[in-house]
XYZ file of C-alpha atoms in Angstrom:
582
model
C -9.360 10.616 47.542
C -6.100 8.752 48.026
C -4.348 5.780 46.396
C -1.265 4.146 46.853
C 0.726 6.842 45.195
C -0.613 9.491 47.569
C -3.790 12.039 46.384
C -5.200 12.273 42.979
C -5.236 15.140 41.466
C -9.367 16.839 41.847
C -10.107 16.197 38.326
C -9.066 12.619 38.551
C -10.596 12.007 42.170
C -14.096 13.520 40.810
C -13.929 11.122 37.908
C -13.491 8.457 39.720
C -15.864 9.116 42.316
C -18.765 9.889 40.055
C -17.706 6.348 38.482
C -18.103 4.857 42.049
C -21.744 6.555 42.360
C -22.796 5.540 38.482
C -21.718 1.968 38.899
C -23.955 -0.717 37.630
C -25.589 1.946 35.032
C -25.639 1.990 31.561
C -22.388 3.548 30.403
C -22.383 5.707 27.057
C -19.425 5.300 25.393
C -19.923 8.750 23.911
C -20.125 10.525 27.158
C -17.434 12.633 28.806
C -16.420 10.394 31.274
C -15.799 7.842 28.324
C -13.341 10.213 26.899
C -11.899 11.080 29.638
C -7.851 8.995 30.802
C -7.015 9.419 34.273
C -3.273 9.522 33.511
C -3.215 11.467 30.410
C -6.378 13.496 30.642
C -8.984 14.008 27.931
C -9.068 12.212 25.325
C -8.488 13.735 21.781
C -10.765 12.428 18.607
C -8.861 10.926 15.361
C -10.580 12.942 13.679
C -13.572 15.108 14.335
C -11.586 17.540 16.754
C -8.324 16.823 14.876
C -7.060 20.337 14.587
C -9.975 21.857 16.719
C -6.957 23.397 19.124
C -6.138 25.411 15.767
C -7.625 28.983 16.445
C -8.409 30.532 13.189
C -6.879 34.121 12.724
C -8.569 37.589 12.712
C -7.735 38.642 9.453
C -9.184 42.517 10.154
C -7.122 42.631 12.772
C -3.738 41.497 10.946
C -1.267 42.968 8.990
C -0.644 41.327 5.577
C 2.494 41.762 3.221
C 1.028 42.630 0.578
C 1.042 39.441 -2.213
C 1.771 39.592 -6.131
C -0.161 37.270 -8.059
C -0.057 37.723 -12.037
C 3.638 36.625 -12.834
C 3.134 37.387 -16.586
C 0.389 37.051 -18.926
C 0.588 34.200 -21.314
C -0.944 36.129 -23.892
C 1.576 39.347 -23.841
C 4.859 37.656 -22.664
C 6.780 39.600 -21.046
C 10.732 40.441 -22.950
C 12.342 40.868 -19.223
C 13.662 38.981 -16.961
C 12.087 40.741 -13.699
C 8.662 38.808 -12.766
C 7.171 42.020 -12.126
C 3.493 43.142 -13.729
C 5.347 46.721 -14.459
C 7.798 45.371 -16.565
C 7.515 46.796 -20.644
C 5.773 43.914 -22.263
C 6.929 42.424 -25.429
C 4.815 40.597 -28.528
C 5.853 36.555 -27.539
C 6.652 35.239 -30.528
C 3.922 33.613 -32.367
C 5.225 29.628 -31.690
C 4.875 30.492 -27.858
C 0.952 30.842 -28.770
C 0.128 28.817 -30.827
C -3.969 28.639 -32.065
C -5.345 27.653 -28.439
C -8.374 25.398 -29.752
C -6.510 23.784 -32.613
C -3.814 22.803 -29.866
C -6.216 21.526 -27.024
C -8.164 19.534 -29.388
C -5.010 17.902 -30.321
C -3.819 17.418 -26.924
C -7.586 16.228 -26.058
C -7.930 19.106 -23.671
C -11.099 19.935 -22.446
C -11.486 23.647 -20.483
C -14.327 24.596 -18.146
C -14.588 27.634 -16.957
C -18.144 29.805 -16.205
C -16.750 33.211 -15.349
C -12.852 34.014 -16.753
C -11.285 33.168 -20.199
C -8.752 30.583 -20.234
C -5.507 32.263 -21.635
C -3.810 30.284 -24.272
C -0.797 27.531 -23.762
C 2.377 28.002 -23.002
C 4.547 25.170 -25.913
C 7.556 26.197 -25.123
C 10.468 26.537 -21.945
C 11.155 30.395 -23.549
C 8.677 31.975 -20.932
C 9.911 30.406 -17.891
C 13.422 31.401 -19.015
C 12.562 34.887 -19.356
C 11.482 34.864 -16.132
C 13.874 32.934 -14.607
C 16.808 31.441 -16.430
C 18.038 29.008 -13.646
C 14.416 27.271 -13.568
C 14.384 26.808 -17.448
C 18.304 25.833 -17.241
C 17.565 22.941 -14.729
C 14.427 21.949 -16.988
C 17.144 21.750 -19.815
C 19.395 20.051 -17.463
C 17.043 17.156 -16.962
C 16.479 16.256 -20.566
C 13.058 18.009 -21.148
C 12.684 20.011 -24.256
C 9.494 21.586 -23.869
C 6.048 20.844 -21.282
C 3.824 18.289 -21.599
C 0.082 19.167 -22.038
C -1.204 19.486 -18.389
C 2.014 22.140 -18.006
C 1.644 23.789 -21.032
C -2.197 24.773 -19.893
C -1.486 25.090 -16.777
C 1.437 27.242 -16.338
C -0.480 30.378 -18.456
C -3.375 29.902 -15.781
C -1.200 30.281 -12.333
C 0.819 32.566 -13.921
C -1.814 34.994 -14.266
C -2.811 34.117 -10.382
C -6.232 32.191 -10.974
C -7.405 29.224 -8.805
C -6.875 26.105 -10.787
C -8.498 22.345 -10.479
C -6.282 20.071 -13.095
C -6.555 16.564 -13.972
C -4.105 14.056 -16.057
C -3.486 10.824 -15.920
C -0.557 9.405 -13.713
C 2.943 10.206 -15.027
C 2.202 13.261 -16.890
C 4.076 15.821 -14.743
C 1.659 17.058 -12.269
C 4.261 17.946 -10.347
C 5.916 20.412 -12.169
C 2.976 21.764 -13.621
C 2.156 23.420 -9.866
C 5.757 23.350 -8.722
C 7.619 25.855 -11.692
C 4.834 28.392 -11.131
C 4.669 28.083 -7.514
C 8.791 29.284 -7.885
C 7.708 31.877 -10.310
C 5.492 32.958 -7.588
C 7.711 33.069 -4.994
C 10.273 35.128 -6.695
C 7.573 37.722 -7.260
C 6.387 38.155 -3.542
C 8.554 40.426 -0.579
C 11.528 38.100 0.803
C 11.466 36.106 3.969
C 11.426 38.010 7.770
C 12.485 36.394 10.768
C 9.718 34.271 12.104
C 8.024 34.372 8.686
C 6.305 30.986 7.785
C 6.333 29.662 3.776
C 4.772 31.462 0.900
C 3.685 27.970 -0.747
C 2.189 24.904 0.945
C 2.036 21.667 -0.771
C -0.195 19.093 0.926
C -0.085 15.264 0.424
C -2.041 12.541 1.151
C 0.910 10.321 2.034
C 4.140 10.817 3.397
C 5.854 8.794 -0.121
C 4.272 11.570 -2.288
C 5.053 14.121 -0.044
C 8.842 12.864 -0.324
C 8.552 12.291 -4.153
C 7.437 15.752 -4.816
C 9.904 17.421 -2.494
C 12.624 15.607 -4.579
C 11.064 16.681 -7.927
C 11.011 19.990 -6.414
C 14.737 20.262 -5.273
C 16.059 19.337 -8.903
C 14.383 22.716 -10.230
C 15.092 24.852 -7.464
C 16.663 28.098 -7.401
C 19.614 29.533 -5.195
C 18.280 31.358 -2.512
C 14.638 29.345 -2.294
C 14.250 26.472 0.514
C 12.308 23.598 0.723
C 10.851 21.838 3.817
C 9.381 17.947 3.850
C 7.273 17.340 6.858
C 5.481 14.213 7.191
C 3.915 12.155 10.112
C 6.366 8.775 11.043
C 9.530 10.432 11.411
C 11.492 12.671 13.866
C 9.954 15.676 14.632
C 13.630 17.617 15.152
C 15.175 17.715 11.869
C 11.749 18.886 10.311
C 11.211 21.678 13.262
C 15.317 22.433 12.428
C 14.183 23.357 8.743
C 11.353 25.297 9.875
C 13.512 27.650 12.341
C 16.113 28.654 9.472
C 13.002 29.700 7.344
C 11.589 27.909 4.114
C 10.335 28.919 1.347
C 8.002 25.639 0.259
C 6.681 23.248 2.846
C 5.680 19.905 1.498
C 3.246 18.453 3.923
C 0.936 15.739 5.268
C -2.065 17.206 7.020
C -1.437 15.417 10.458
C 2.432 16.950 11.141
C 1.582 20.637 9.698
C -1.275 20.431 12.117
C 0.499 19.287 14.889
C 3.697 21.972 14.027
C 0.847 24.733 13.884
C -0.735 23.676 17.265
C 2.413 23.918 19.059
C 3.234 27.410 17.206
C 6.576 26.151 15.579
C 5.422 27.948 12.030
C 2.683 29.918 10.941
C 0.765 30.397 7.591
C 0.447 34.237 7.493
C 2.708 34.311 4.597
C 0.993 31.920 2.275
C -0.101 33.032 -0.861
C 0.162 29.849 -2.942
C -1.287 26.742 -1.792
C -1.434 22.904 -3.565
C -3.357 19.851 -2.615
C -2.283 17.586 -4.584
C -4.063 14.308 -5.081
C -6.643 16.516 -4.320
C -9.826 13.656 -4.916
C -8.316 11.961 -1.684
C -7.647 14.926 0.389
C -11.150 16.353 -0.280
C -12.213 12.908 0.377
C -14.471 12.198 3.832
C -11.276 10.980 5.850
C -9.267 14.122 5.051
C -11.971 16.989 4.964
C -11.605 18.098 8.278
C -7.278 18.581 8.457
C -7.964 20.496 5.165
C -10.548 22.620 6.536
C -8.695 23.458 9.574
C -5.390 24.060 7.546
C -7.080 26.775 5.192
C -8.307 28.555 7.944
C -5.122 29.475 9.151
C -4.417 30.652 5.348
C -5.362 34.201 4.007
C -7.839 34.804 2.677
C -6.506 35.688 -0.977
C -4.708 33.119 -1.228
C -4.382 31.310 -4.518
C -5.800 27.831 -4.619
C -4.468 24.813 -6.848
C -5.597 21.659 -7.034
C -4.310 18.716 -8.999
C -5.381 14.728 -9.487
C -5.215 12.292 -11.969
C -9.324 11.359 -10.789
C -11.752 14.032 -9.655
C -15.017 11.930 -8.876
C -17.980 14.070 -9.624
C -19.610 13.398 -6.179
C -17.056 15.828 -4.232
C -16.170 18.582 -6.921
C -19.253 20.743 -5.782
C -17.528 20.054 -2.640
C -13.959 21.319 -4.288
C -15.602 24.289 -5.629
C -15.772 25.785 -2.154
C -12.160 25.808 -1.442
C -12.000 28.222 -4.467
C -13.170 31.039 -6.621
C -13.434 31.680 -10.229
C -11.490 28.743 -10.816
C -10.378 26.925 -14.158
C -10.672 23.234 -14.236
C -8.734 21.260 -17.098
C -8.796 18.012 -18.145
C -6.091 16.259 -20.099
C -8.143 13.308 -21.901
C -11.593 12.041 -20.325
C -13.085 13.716 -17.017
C -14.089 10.376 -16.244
C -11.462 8.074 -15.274
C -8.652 7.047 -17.226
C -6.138 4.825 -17.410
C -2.780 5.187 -18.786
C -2.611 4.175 -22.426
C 0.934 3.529 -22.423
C 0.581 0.495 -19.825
C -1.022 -2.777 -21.303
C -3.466 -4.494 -18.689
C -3.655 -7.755 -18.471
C -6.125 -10.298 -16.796
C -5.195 -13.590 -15.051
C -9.186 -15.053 -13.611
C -8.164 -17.548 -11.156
C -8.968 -18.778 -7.540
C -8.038 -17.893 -4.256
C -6.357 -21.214 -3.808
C -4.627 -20.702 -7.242
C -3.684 -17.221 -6.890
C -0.206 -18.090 -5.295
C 0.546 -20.661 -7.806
C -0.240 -17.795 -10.348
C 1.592 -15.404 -9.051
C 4.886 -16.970 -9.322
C 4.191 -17.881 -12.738
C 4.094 -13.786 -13.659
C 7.405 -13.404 -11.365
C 9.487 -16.322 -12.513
C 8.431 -15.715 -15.736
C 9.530 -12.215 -16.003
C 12.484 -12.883 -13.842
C 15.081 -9.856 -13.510
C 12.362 -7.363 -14.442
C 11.960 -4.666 -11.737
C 8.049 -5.643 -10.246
C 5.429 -3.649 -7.941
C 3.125 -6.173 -6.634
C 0.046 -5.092 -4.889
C -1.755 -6.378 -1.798
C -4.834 -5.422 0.355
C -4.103 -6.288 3.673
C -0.390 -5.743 5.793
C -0.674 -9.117 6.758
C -1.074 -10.354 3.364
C 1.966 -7.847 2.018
C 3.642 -9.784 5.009
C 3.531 -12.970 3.659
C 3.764 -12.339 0.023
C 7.578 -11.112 0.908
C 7.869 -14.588 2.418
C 6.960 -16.541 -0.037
C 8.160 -14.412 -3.027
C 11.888 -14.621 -0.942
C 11.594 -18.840 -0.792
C 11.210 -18.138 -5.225
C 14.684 -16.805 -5.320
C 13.992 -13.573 -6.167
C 15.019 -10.230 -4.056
C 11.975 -8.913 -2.251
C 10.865 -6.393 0.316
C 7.626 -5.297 1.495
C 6.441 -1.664 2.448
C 3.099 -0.661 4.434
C 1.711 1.243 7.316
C 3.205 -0.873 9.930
C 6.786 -0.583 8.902
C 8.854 2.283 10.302
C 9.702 5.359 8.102
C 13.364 4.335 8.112
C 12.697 1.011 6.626
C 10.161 2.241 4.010
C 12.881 4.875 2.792
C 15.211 1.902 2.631
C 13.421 -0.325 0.739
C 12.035 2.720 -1.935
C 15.737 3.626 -1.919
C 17.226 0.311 -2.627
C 13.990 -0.523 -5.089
C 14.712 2.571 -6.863
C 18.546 1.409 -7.424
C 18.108 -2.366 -8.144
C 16.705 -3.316 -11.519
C 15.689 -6.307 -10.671
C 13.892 -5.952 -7.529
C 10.067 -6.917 -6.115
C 8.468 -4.762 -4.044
C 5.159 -5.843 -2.394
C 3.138 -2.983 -1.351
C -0.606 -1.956 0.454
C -1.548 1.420 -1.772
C -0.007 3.368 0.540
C 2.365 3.277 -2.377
C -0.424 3.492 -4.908
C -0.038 7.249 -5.244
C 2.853 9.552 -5.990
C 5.858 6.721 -6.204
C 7.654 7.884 -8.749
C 10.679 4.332 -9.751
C 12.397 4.952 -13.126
C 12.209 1.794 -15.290
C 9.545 0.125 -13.208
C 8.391 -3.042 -15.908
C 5.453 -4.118 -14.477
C 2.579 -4.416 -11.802
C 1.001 -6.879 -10.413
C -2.817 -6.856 -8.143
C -2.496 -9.321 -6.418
C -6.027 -8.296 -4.990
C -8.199 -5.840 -6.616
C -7.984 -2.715 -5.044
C -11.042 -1.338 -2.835
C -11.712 1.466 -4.908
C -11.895 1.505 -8.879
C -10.074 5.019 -8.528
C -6.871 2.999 -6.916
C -6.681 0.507 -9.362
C -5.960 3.881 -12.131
C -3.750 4.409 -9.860
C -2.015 1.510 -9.413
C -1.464 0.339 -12.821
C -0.084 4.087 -13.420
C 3.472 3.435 -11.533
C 4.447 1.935 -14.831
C 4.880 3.293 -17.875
C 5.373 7.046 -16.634
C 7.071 9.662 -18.709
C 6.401 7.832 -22.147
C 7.920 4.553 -21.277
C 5.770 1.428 -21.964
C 5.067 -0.723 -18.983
C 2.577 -3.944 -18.187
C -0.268 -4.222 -15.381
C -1.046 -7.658 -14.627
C -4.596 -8.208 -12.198
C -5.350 -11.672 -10.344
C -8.903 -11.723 -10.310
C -11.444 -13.922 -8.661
C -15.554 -13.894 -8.503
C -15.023 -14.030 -4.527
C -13.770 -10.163 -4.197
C -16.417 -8.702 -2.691
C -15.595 -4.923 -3.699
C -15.983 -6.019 -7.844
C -19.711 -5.119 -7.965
C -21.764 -4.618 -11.424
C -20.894 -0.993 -11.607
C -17.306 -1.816 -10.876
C -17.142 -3.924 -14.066
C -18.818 -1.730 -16.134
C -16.246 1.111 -14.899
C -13.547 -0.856 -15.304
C -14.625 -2.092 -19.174
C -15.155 1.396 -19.793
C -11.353 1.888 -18.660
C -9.882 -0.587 -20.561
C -11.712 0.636 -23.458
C -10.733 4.095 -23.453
C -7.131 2.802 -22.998
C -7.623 1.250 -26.419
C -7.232 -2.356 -24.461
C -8.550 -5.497 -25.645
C -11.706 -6.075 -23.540
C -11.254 -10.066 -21.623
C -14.394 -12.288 -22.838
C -14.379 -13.529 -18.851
C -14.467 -9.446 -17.987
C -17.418 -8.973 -19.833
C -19.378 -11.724 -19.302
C -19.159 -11.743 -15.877
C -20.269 -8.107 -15.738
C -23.764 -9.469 -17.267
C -23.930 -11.930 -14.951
C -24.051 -8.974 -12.077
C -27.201 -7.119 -11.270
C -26.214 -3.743 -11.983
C -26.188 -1.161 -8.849
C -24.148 1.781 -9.342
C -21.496 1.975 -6.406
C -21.331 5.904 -5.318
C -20.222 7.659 -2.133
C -23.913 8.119 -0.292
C -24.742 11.726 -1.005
C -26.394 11.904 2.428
C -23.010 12.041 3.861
C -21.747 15.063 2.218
C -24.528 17.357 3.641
C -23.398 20.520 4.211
C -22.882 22.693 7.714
C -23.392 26.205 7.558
C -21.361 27.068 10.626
C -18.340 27.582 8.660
C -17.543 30.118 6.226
C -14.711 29.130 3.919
C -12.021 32.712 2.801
C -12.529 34.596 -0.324
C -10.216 36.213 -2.139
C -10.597 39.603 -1.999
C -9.950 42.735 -4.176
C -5.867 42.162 -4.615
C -6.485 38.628 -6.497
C -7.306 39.166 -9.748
C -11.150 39.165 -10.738
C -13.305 38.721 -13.852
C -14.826 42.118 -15.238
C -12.977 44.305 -12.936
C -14.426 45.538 -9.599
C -16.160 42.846 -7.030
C -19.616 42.755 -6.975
C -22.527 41.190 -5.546
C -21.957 38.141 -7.529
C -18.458 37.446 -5.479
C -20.839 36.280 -2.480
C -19.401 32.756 -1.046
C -21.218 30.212 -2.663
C -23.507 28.032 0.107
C -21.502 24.811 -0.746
C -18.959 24.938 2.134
C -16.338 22.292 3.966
C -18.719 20.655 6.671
C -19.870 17.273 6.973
C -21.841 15.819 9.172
C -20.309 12.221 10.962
C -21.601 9.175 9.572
C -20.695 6.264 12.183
C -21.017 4.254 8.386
C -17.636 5.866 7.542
C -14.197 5.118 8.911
C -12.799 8.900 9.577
C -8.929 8.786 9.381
C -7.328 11.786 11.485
C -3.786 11.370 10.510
C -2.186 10.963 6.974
C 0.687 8.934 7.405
C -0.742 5.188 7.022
C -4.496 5.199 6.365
C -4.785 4.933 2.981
C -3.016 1.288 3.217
C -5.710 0.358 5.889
C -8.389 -2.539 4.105
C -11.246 -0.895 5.466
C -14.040 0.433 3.267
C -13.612 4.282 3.966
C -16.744 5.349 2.212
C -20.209 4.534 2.679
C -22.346 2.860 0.002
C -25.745 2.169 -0.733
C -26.293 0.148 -3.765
């Protein structure tokens, strides 16, 4: 076949022909001719083939340096400063363990845990220095004087190598909770090689928490130990630059490790430690199958942590199979929770009013540093418009807006005191702004779990903050159940409950609002890894009881369900991204 150009290539001429011979006939959009672009070839899936280039190793037939897992045991501190399990062991003193239920009941911690023994807290910065004095020095340096609760538990369990699921409320220093015993970690394992990918993977949901934690990470992190941020949005050639000289962290969103793994610029042989953080999201339906397709390029005994300030009880049978013998904590209520230290407020209004109501909160709290938060990019948009004709300095962030601008604007809103920023929730989760008074929802979030999460960028690290919500009967997500979710919230936060809030929940027929559990059935062609016999096990040698539990990764494809295959700007996208049946 020829065309202006001269011949077409077979593949394109054959298309085209059987086109020719089909025309007039019902075309499938599913077919292969459907997916198929005459000038770039094939086309590739968002997201049910996202990674499906990925070819997962054979782990008989590779060589594996061996790991070290158990950096010390909380119970027996170790007196040295090598993080070595041969070390001579020392008595810690008894004010490093302190009576383990008297302290969680006080710190409302609640343990599960069916096969291994939680060991007791770690109260004070004495064991990290012990292990490694620069770590606890830059602790020091940044005005912390000992861990808060989800570190103090948490530390004694990674530091002994188990597989960890914790959840805490927004604020309460997640980060460093996974981060300090990830570098413990490290500094116990074999150094680098040439052509050695990282020993600990971090993945994010979004490219701002991915940024956030690399810069939490940086302020703790030893000589010697390199970090890598690698997110979808930006250049590709600084990122691939860090990756040559050889890191020791990579802090990730699913879509760009994929894509750097595809094209074989790293490699996850050497990873021994792995994070999701915001884990609810990531194990989520939009993110399920980068996550599956990034641990199988993982070892097998590798240590799995993941962290949340929600964990929805719907997907954590669905967690359970990205780990074994695992320890799940929970700082205050497993259900969800709100930060007490922010007071939420209620403005029930219009749509035609909510403008007029909004500059009432902004003029009236003039100079105060202000998150508001919109649904839609074109409603962020115009917000910035009209908040700019008040007067006040404004600038809006979402999924549309080039990396360079959105650092910009989180740069310059992180320096100004008295700035407005007007956001989708792709800012909802990990934005970490010192001194940020106040929030506003505009619109009430799609998801109950984002509105936790959006009132939590104020009042972080102790500081008081206010969460203002413009509400009207016309949002279609506020159902019964939401109500009664969101009383139950404010109620647990100790907040005064609005008369409007409660009666309108009456009013509502009550149908509970859950992910559809027909969605999450589960595919037995995959096999998640095990750990095997070097990660530490409860009551010694493996035995039949180690068998991989039948709960694995799979999903089958709901068409009800927007599937998201990269992780740079979906979670700012309106769209419903779970299906529910009421």
């Amino acid at each position: 076949m020829h065309c202006r150009y001269g011949s077409l290539p077979p593949a394109v001429a054959a298309h085209s022909a059987s086109i020719a011979m089909n025309r007039g006939s019902y075309h499938d959009p599913t077919s292969a001719d459907a997916q198929f672009d005459p000038f770039n070839g094939p086309k590739r899936g968002r997201a049910a083939d996202f990674g499906a280039r990925l070819d997962a190793p054979d782990w008989k037939k590779t060589t594996l340096v061996p790991g070290q897992w158990k950096v010390f045991s909380a119970s027996d501190v170790m007196g040295t400063k090598a993080p070595t399990p041969s070390a001579t062991k020392v008595k810690a003193p008894a004010e490093e363990v302190p009576d383990a239920a008297a302290w969680r009941k006080q710190h409302e911690i609640t343990v599960v845990s069916q096969t291994v023994e939680c060991p007791p807290p770690i109260t004070t910065f004495a064991p990290v220095k012990r292990a490694n004095a620069s770590i606890a020095a830059a602790l020091s340096a940044q005005g912390f004087t000992s861990p808060t609760p989800i570190q103090c538990q948490s530390w004694p369990i990674l530091l002994e190598g188990r597989d960890l699921v914790g959840i805490a409320k927004t604020g309460s220093g997640k980060t460093l909770a996974f981060m300090v015993p990830a570098l413990l970690h490290i500094a116990a394992q074999p150094p680098l090689k040439y052509g050695d990918g990282p020993l600990c993977v971090v993945l994010a949901p979004t490219r701002e928490l991915a940024q956030q934690i690399e810069v939490e990470t940086r302020k703790v992190l030893p000589g010697g130990v390199r970090c890598a941020c690698i997110y979808g949005g930006a250049p590709k050639g600084p990122q691939l630059a860090q990756l040559a000289v050889g890191v020791h962290i990579i802090v990730a969103t699913p879509g760009r490790l994929i894509d750097f793994l595809e094209s074989r610029r790293t490699n996850l042989l050497r990873v021994t430690f792995v994070v999701l953080d915001e884990a609810d999201r990531m194990l989520d339906m939009g993110f399920e199958p980068q996550v599956k397709a990034i641990c199988q390029q993982v070892r097998e005994d590798r240590q799995m942590i993941m962290f949340s300030a929600t964990w929805p009880r719907e997907i954590q049978a669905l967690a359970a199979a990205f780990q074994r013998n695992y320890i799940r904590i929970h700082v205050g209520s497993a259900d969800l929770l709100a930060n007490p230290d922010v007071a939420q407020h209620f403005v029930f209004t219009t749509e035609s009013d909510k403008l007029s109501q909004l500059r009432k909160l902004l003029l009236g709290n003039h100079g105060k540093r202000c998150l508001v938060f919109a649904k839609m990019k074109r409603t962020a948009d115009e917000l910035e418009r009209h908040i700019r004709a008040m007067g006040i300095s404004v600038y809006a962030i979402h999924g549309d807006k080039e990396q360079a601008q959105r650092d910009y604007v989180l740069n310059k809103f992180r320096k100004e005191s008295n700035m407005t920023l007007v956001a989708t929730d792709v800012a909802a989760r990990g934005l970490d702004i010192k001194e940020l008074d106040m929030v506003i929802n505009y619109d009430f979030p799609m998801q109950i779990d984002d509105y936790v999460h959006r009132i939590g960028r104020t009042g972080r690290a102790g500081a008081k903050g206010d969460a203002f919500t413009l509400i009207t009967k016309r949002e279609d997500q506020v159902t019964g159940a939401t109500l009664a979710t969101l009383v139950k919230i404010l109620e647990e936060a100790k907040q005064t409950v609005p008369k409007e809030l409660l009666a309108w929940k009456e009013d509502l027929s009550y149908a509970v609002v859950r992910r559809n559990p027909n969605n999450f059935k589960m595919n037995s062609n995959y096999i998640p890894a095990y750990h095997h016999n070097s990660r530490p096990q409860a009551g010694g040698a493996p035995s039949a009881s180690r068998a991989a539990p039948t709960a694995v990764f799979g999903m089958e494809q709901n068409p009800k369900v927007t599937k998201f295959a990269d992780d740079d700007d979906d979670d700012d996208r309106p769209a419903v991204k779970r299906s529910f049946k009421p």
